[in-house]
mmCIF file of C-alpha atoms in Angstrom:
data_model
loop_
_atom_site.group_PDB
_atom_site.id
_atom_site.type_symbol
_atom_site.label_atom_id
_atom_site.label_comp_id
_atom_site.label_asym_id
_atom_site.label_seq_id
_atom_site.Cartn_x
_atom_site.Cartn_y
_atom_site.Cartn_z
ATOM 1 C CA UNK B 158 -10.039 110.583 -1.318
ATOM 2 C CA UNK B 159 -8.904 113.986 -1.634
ATOM 3 C CA UNK B 160 -10.599 115.065 1.737
ATOM 4 C CA UNK B 161 -13.321 117.273 3.069
ATOM 5 C CA UNK B 162 -13.947 119.954 0.364
ATOM 6 C CA UNK B 163 -15.758 123.792 0.688
ATOM 7 C CA UNK B 164 -17.541 125.411 -2.677
ATOM 8 C CA UNK B 165 -17.076 128.267 -2.967
ATOM 9 C CA UNK B 166 -13.847 129.256 -1.412
ATOM 10 C CA UNK B 167 -14.696 132.880 -0.657
ATOM 11 C CA UNK B 168 -17.888 134.638 -1.204
ATOM 12 C CA UNK B 169 -19.024 138.897 -1.077
ATOM 13 C CA UNK B 170 -22.289 139.184 -0.997
ATOM 14 C CA UNK B 171 -24.924 142.561 0.078
ATOM 15 C CA UNK B 172 -26.585 142.574 3.014
ATOM 16 C CA UNK B 173 -30.003 141.050 2.628
ATOM 17 C CA UNK B 174 -29.130 138.773 -0.351
ATOM 18 C CA UNK B 175 -29.478 134.878 0.179
ATOM 19 C CA UNK B 176 -25.847 132.856 -0.153
ATOM 20 C CA UNK B 177 -25.517 129.065 -0.319
ATOM 21 C CA UNK B 178 -22.123 126.930 0.823
ATOM 22 C CA UNK B 179 -21.549 123.481 0.002
ATOM 23 C CA UNK B 180 -19.222 120.615 2.095
ATOM 24 C CA UNK B 181 -18.854 117.522 0.468
ATOM 25 C CA UNK B 182 -17.196 114.813 3.357
ATOM 26 C CA UNK B 183 -14.979 112.416 3.348
ATOM 27 C CA UNK B 184 -16.201 109.326 1.675
ATOM 28 C CA UNK B 185 -18.375 107.005 3.625
ATOM 29 C CA UNK B 186 -17.638 109.241 6.572
ATOM 30 C CA UNK B 187 -20.970 109.125 8.297
ATOM 31 C CA UNK B 188 -21.108 112.468 10.284
ATOM 32 C CA UNK B 189 -20.946 115.639 9.319
ATOM 33 C CA UNK B 190 -20.403 119.325 10.864
ATOM 34 C CA UNK B 191 -20.889 122.968 10.868
ATOM 35 C CA UNK B 192 -19.075 125.495 12.478
ATOM 36 C CA UNK B 193 -19.223 129.341 12.342
ATOM 37 C CA UNK B 194 -14.991 130.991 12.686
ATOM 38 C CA UNK B 195 -14.688 134.666 13.402
ATOM 39 C CA UNK B 196 -11.421 136.913 13.527
ATOM 40 C CA UNK B 197 -9.402 135.715 16.564
ATOM 41 C CA UNK B 198 -11.714 132.916 17.887
ATOM 42 C CA UNK B 199 -12.219 129.471 17.913
ATOM 43 C CA UNK B 200 -14.283 127.379 15.614
ATOM 44 C CA UNK B 201 -18.070 128.013 17.154
ATOM 45 C CA UNK B 202 -19.948 124.170 16.922
ATOM 46 C CA UNK B 203 -23.655 125.345 14.221
ATOM 47 C CA UNK B 204 -24.730 121.841 13.727
ATOM 48 C CA UNK B 205 -24.301 118.330 13.031
ATOM 49 C CA UNK B 206 -25.759 115.254 10.488
ATOM 50 C CA UNK B 207 -26.005 111.768 11.355
ATOM 51 C CA UNK B 208 -26.435 110.349 7.602
ATOM 52 C CA UNK B 209 -29.232 112.870 6.752
ATOM 53 C CA UNK B 210 -30.829 113.395 10.126
ATOM 54 C CA UNK B 211 -30.004 116.875 11.258
ATOM 55 C CA UNK B 212 -29.029 116.117 15.443
ATOM 56 C CA UNK B 213 -28.171 119.310 16.814
ATOM 57 C CA UNK B 214 -28.777 122.209 16.376
ATOM 58 C CA UNK B 215 -26.720 125.119 17.819
ATOM 59 C CA UNK B 216 -28.755 128.179 19.297
ATOM 60 C CA UNK B 217 -26.110 130.432 16.961
ATOM 61 C CA UNK B 218 -28.153 129.247 14.311
ATOM 62 C CA UNK B 219 -30.408 131.816 14.227
ATOM 63 C CA UNK B 220 -34.081 130.944 11.682
ATOM 64 C CA UNK B 221 -32.021 132.416 8.486
ATOM 65 C CA UNK B 222 -29.597 129.723 8.664
ATOM 66 C CA UNK B 223 -30.742 126.521 7.377
ATOM 67 C CA UNK B 224 -28.792 123.426 6.660
ATOM 68 C CA UNK B 225 -29.450 119.986 4.602
ATOM 69 C CA UNK B 226 -27.768 116.931 3.618
ATOM 70 C CA UNK B 227 -30.286 115.796 1.326
ATOM 71 C CA UNK B 228 -28.912 111.941 0.715
ATOM 72 C CA UNK B 229 -26.388 111.809 3.291
ATOM 73 C CA UNK B 230 -23.072 112.957 1.485
ATOM 74 C CA UNK B 231 -22.495 116.457 0.408
ATOM 75 C CA UNK B 232 -24.549 119.214 2.563
ATOM 76 C CA UNK B 233 -25.620 122.602 2.073
ATOM 77 C CA UNK B 234 -25.905 125.488 4.331
ATOM 78 C CA UNK B 235 -27.500 128.728 3.436
ATOM 79 C CA UNK B 236 -28.132 132.068 4.972
ATOM 80 C CA UNK B 237 -31.632 134.052 4.345
ATOM 81 C CA UNK B 238 -31.104 138.246 4.403
ATOM 82 C CA UNK B 239 -27.852 138.103 5.405
ATOM 83 C CA UNK B 240 -26.225 140.524 7.760
ATOM 84 C CA UNK B 241 -23.512 141.735 8.354
ATOM 85 C CA UNK B 242 -22.250 140.177 11.457
ATOM 86 C CA UNK B 243 -22.956 136.545 9.481
ATOM 87 C CA UNK B 244 -18.904 137.665 8.156
ATOM 88 C CA UNK B 245 -17.134 134.556 9.543
ATOM 89 C CA UNK B 246 -15.654 131.945 8.178
ATOM 90 C CA UNK B 247 -17.903 128.439 7.736
ATOM 91 C CA UNK B 248 -16.214 124.868 8.073
ATOM 92 C CA UNK B 249 -17.466 121.801 7.739
ATOM 93 C CA UNK B 250 -15.854 119.010 9.224
ATOM 94 C CA UNK B 251 -16.581 115.048 8.753
ATOM 95 C CA UNK B 252 -16.104 112.050 10.914
ATOM 96 C CA UNK B 253 -16.505 108.498 9.993
ATOM 97 C CA UNK B 254 -19.312 107.913 13.080
ATOM 98 C CA UNK B 255 -19.958 105.625 15.722
ATOM 99 C CA UNK B 256 -18.746 102.752 15.342
ATOM 100 C CA UNK B 257 -15.282 104.244 12.726
ATOM 101 C CA UNK B 258 -13.942 106.668 14.698
ATOM 102 C CA UNK B 259 -14.757 109.868 16.190
ATOM 103 C CA UNK B 260 -12.405 112.195 14.578
ATOM 104 C CA UNK B 261 -13.653 115.123 13.195
ATOM 105 C CA UNK B 262 -11.276 116.160 10.145
ATOM 106 C CA UNK B 263 -12.237 120.249 7.946
ATOM 107 C CA UNK B 264 -12.039 121.175 5.175
ATOM 108 C CA UNK B 265 -10.405 124.584 3.672
ATOM 109 C CA UNK B 266 -13.777 127.097 5.155
ATOM 110 C CA UNK B 267 -15.601 128.687 3.031
ATOM 111 C CA UNK B 268 -15.029 132.696 3.599
ATOM 112 C CA UNK B 269 -17.698 135.014 3.576
ATOM 113 C CA UNK B 270 -17.940 138.857 3.638
ATOM 114 C CA UNK B 271 -21.317 140.545 3.801
ATOM 115 C CA UNK B 272 -21.062 144.241 2.944
ATOM 116 C CA UNK W 689 -20.799 124.526 31.007
ATOM 117 C CA UNK W 690 -18.796 124.986 27.752
ATOM 118 C CA UNK W 691 -15.383 126.415 27.886
ATOM 119 C CA UNK W 692 -11.875 125.709 26.475
ATOM 120 C CA UNK W 693 -8.816 128.739 27.590
ATOM 121 C CA UNK W 694 -5.572 129.129 26.190
ATOM 122 C CA UNK W 695 -3.380 131.614 26.281
ATOM 123 C CA UNK W 696 -2.959 133.635 22.884
ATOM 124 C CA UNK W 697 0.159 133.979 22.227
ATOM 125 C CA UNK W 698 3.233 132.007 22.978
ATOM 126 C CA UNK W 699 7.178 132.975 20.893
ATOM 127 C CA UNK W 700 9.739 130.722 21.150
ATOM 128 C CA UNK W 701 13.562 130.795 19.202
ATOM 129 C CA UNK W 702 13.971 128.014 16.456
ATOM 130 C CA UNK W 703 15.102 125.170 17.685
ATOM 131 C CA UNK W 704 13.953 125.448 20.837
ATOM 132 C CA UNK W 705 10.438 123.294 22.444
ATOM 133 C CA UNK W 706 6.821 125.502 22.377
ATOM 134 C CA UNK W 707 4.365 124.642 24.886
ATOM 135 C CA UNK W 708 1.189 125.180 24.415
ATOM 136 C CA UNK W 709 -1.258 124.605 27.570
ATOM 137 C CA UNK W 710 -5.546 124.543 27.474
ATOM 138 C CA UNK W 711 -7.707 124.048 30.460
ATOM 139 C CA UNK W 712 -11.068 122.932 29.598
ATOM 140 C CA UNK W 713 -14.237 121.747 31.792
ATOM 141 C CA UNK W 714 -16.591 119.148 30.419
ATOM 142 C CA UNK W 715 -15.035 116.199 33.032
ATOM 143 C CA UNK W 716 -16.815 113.634 30.946
ATOM 144 C CA UNK W 717 -14.777 114.760 27.596
ATOM 145 C CA UNK W 718 -13.844 111.571 26.176
ATOM 146 C CA UNK W 719 -11.036 112.830 23.674
ATOM 147 C CA UNK W 720 -9.192 115.833 23.516
ATOM 148 C CA UNK W 721 -7.489 117.764 20.431
ATOM 149 C CA UNK W 722 -4.916 119.770 19.183
ATOM 150 C CA UNK W 723 -5.673 121.464 15.617
ATOM 151 C CA UNK W 724 -2.984 123.357 13.608
ATOM 152 C CA UNK W 725 -4.110 126.690 11.414
ATOM 153 C CA UNK W 726 -2.240 128.149 9.140
ATOM 154 C CA UNK W 727 -3.417 131.810 7.868
ATOM 155 C CA UNK W 728 -6.469 131.519 5.647
ATOM 156 C CA UNK W 729 -6.694 128.157 5.698
ATOM 157 C CA UNK W 730 -8.741 124.851 7.427
ATOM 158 C CA UNK W 731 -7.303 123.692 10.192
ATOM 159 C CA UNK W 732 -5.472 120.499 10.421
ATOM 160 C CA UNK W 733 -5.786 117.858 12.933
ATOM 161 C CA UNK W 734 -2.644 117.315 14.251
ATOM 162 C CA UNK W 735 -2.986 114.663 17.585
ATOM 163 C CA UNK W 736 -5.744 113.798 20.327
ATOM 164 C CA UNK W 737 -5.618 111.955 22.922
ATOM 165 C CA UNK W 738 -8.292 109.879 24.725
ATOM 166 C CA UNK W 739 -8.980 110.689 28.165
ATOM 167 C CA UNK W 740 -7.866 107.696 30.437
ATOM 168 C CA UNK W 741 -4.228 108.516 29.075
ATOM 169 C CA UNK W 742 -2.047 110.422 30.493
ATOM 170 C CA UNK W 743 1.033 111.296 27.870
ATOM 171 C CA UNK W 744 0.439 110.505 23.299
ATOM 172 C CA UNK W 745 4.376 111.170 21.621
ATOM 173 C CA UNK W 746 3.666 111.547 18.316
ATOM 174 C CA UNK W 747 7.223 112.308 16.376
ATOM 175 C CA UNK W 748 7.705 115.467 17.566
ATOM 176 C CA UNK W 749 4.337 115.908 18.821
ATOM 177 C CA UNK W 750 3.605 115.105 22.738
ATOM 178 C CA UNK W 751 0.502 116.270 24.891
ATOM 179 C CA UNK W 752 0.166 115.132 28.346
ATOM 180 C CA UNK W 753 -3.277 115.195 29.890
ATOM 181 C CA UNK W 754 -4.040 115.729 33.741
ATOM 182 C CA UNK W 755 -7.709 115.188 33.830
ATOM 183 C CA UNK W 756 -7.992 115.973 37.618
ATOM 184 C CA UNK W 757 -6.582 119.989 37.250
ATOM 185 C CA UNK W 758 -8.371 119.084 33.247
ATOM 186 C CA UNK W 759 -5.374 120.454 31.868
ATOM 187 C CA UNK W 760 -3.978 119.504 28.305
ATOM 188 C CA UNK W 761 -0.151 120.558 26.856
ATOM 189 C CA UNK W 762 1.195 120.216 23.865
ATOM 190 C CA UNK W 763 4.855 120.365 23.351
ATOM 191 C CA UNK W 764 7.111 120.856 20.370
ATOM 192 C CA UNK W 765 10.178 119.452 20.156
ATOM 193 C CA UNK W 766 12.961 121.099 17.667
ATOM 194 C CA UNK W 767 10.102 124.072 16.899
ATOM 195 C CA UNK W 768 10.890 124.856 13.302
ATOM 196 C CA UNK W 769 9.722 128.067 11.281
ATOM 197 C CA UNK W 770 7.436 125.955 9.680
ATOM 198 C CA UNK W 771 4.923 125.127 13.124
ATOM 199 C CA UNK W 772 4.588 128.995 12.765
ATOM 200 C CA UNK W 773 0.285 128.774 13.004
ATOM 201 C CA UNK W 774 -2.159 129.582 15.643
ATOM 202 C CA UNK W 775 -2.644 126.084 17.450
ATOM 203 C CA UNK W 776 -6.276 125.525 18.775
ATOM 204 C CA UNK W 777 -7.029 122.643 21.396
ATOM 205 C CA UNK W 778 -10.501 121.249 21.456
ATOM 206 C CA UNK W 779 -12.588 118.738 24.052
ATOM 207 C CA UNK W 780 -14.987 116.865 22.203
ATOM 208 C CA UNK W 781 -18.552 117.503 23.667
ATOM 209 C CA UNK W 782 -19.584 113.773 24.858
ATOM 210 C CA UNK W 783 -23.192 114.204 23.699
ATOM 211 C CA UNK W 784 -23.699 114.211 19.968
ATOM 212 C CA UNK W 785 -19.738 114.681 19.510
ATOM 213 C CA UNK W 786 -19.957 117.879 19.254
ATOM 214 C CA UNK W 787 -15.889 119.725 19.366
ATOM 215 C CA UNK W 788 -16.022 122.624 22.057
ATOM 216 C CA UNK W 789 -12.915 125.305 21.288
ATOM 217 C CA UNK W 790 -10.169 127.437 22.923
ATOM 218 C CA UNK W 791 -9.477 131.082 21.679
ATOM 219 C CA UNK W 792 -6.606 129.165 19.645
ATOM 220 C CA UNK W 793 -2.782 130.292 20.666
ATOM 221 C CA UNK W 794 -0.655 131.640 18.159
ATOM 222 C CA UNK W 795 3.068 130.442 18.060
ATOM 223 C CA UNK W 796 5.396 132.857 16.241
ATOM 224 C CA UNK W 797 8.987 131.094 15.868
ATOM 225 C CA UNK W 798 11.761 133.863 14.967
ATOM 226 C CA UNK W 799 14.653 132.124 13.463
#
């Protein structure tokens, strides 16, 4: 297993366009987390899944953001009608979940630039 | 409230020890973590400590936890130029397991 993977690694888009990012967690990890990191700051929590259930969403996640994990494996994060303020690194992490350990392992991130 | 604070910069000479400090607010946190981030990359887990421990050592890394003062530190012995990076302290929020990160400490190691 090569760890958490994210695609694409970089995305440049124009304001108002929709973008979708994908995260593939470590195999058999039940929990999957999305974070956002802006320049000079630490990552901020956006949302997380236990298997396919989305259990918590941050107030940072406006109604333009939606995340899914349809089969409890990979997850997608979609941003509709992007704004310049959405420019950031979007990080995905996974952990084994309850009974299997809580440590979160991060992917390389998707860097989004909204022009 | 949820808040983790770190000093922003630390500069040391190669071979010296580095100590990066962090304070947190959630006294119910069960795990505290240190992650390393190199430019343009994701976060690499360095080490973590369970809240009922005072100290954890892992090769060149030593983590000290003062739960009374909600203070966490990471000591890197024999710091190398390859240790230059941003180091993030994070507390695991008890409900749901999300991590609350500090702003990061940029470590610069000079030869």
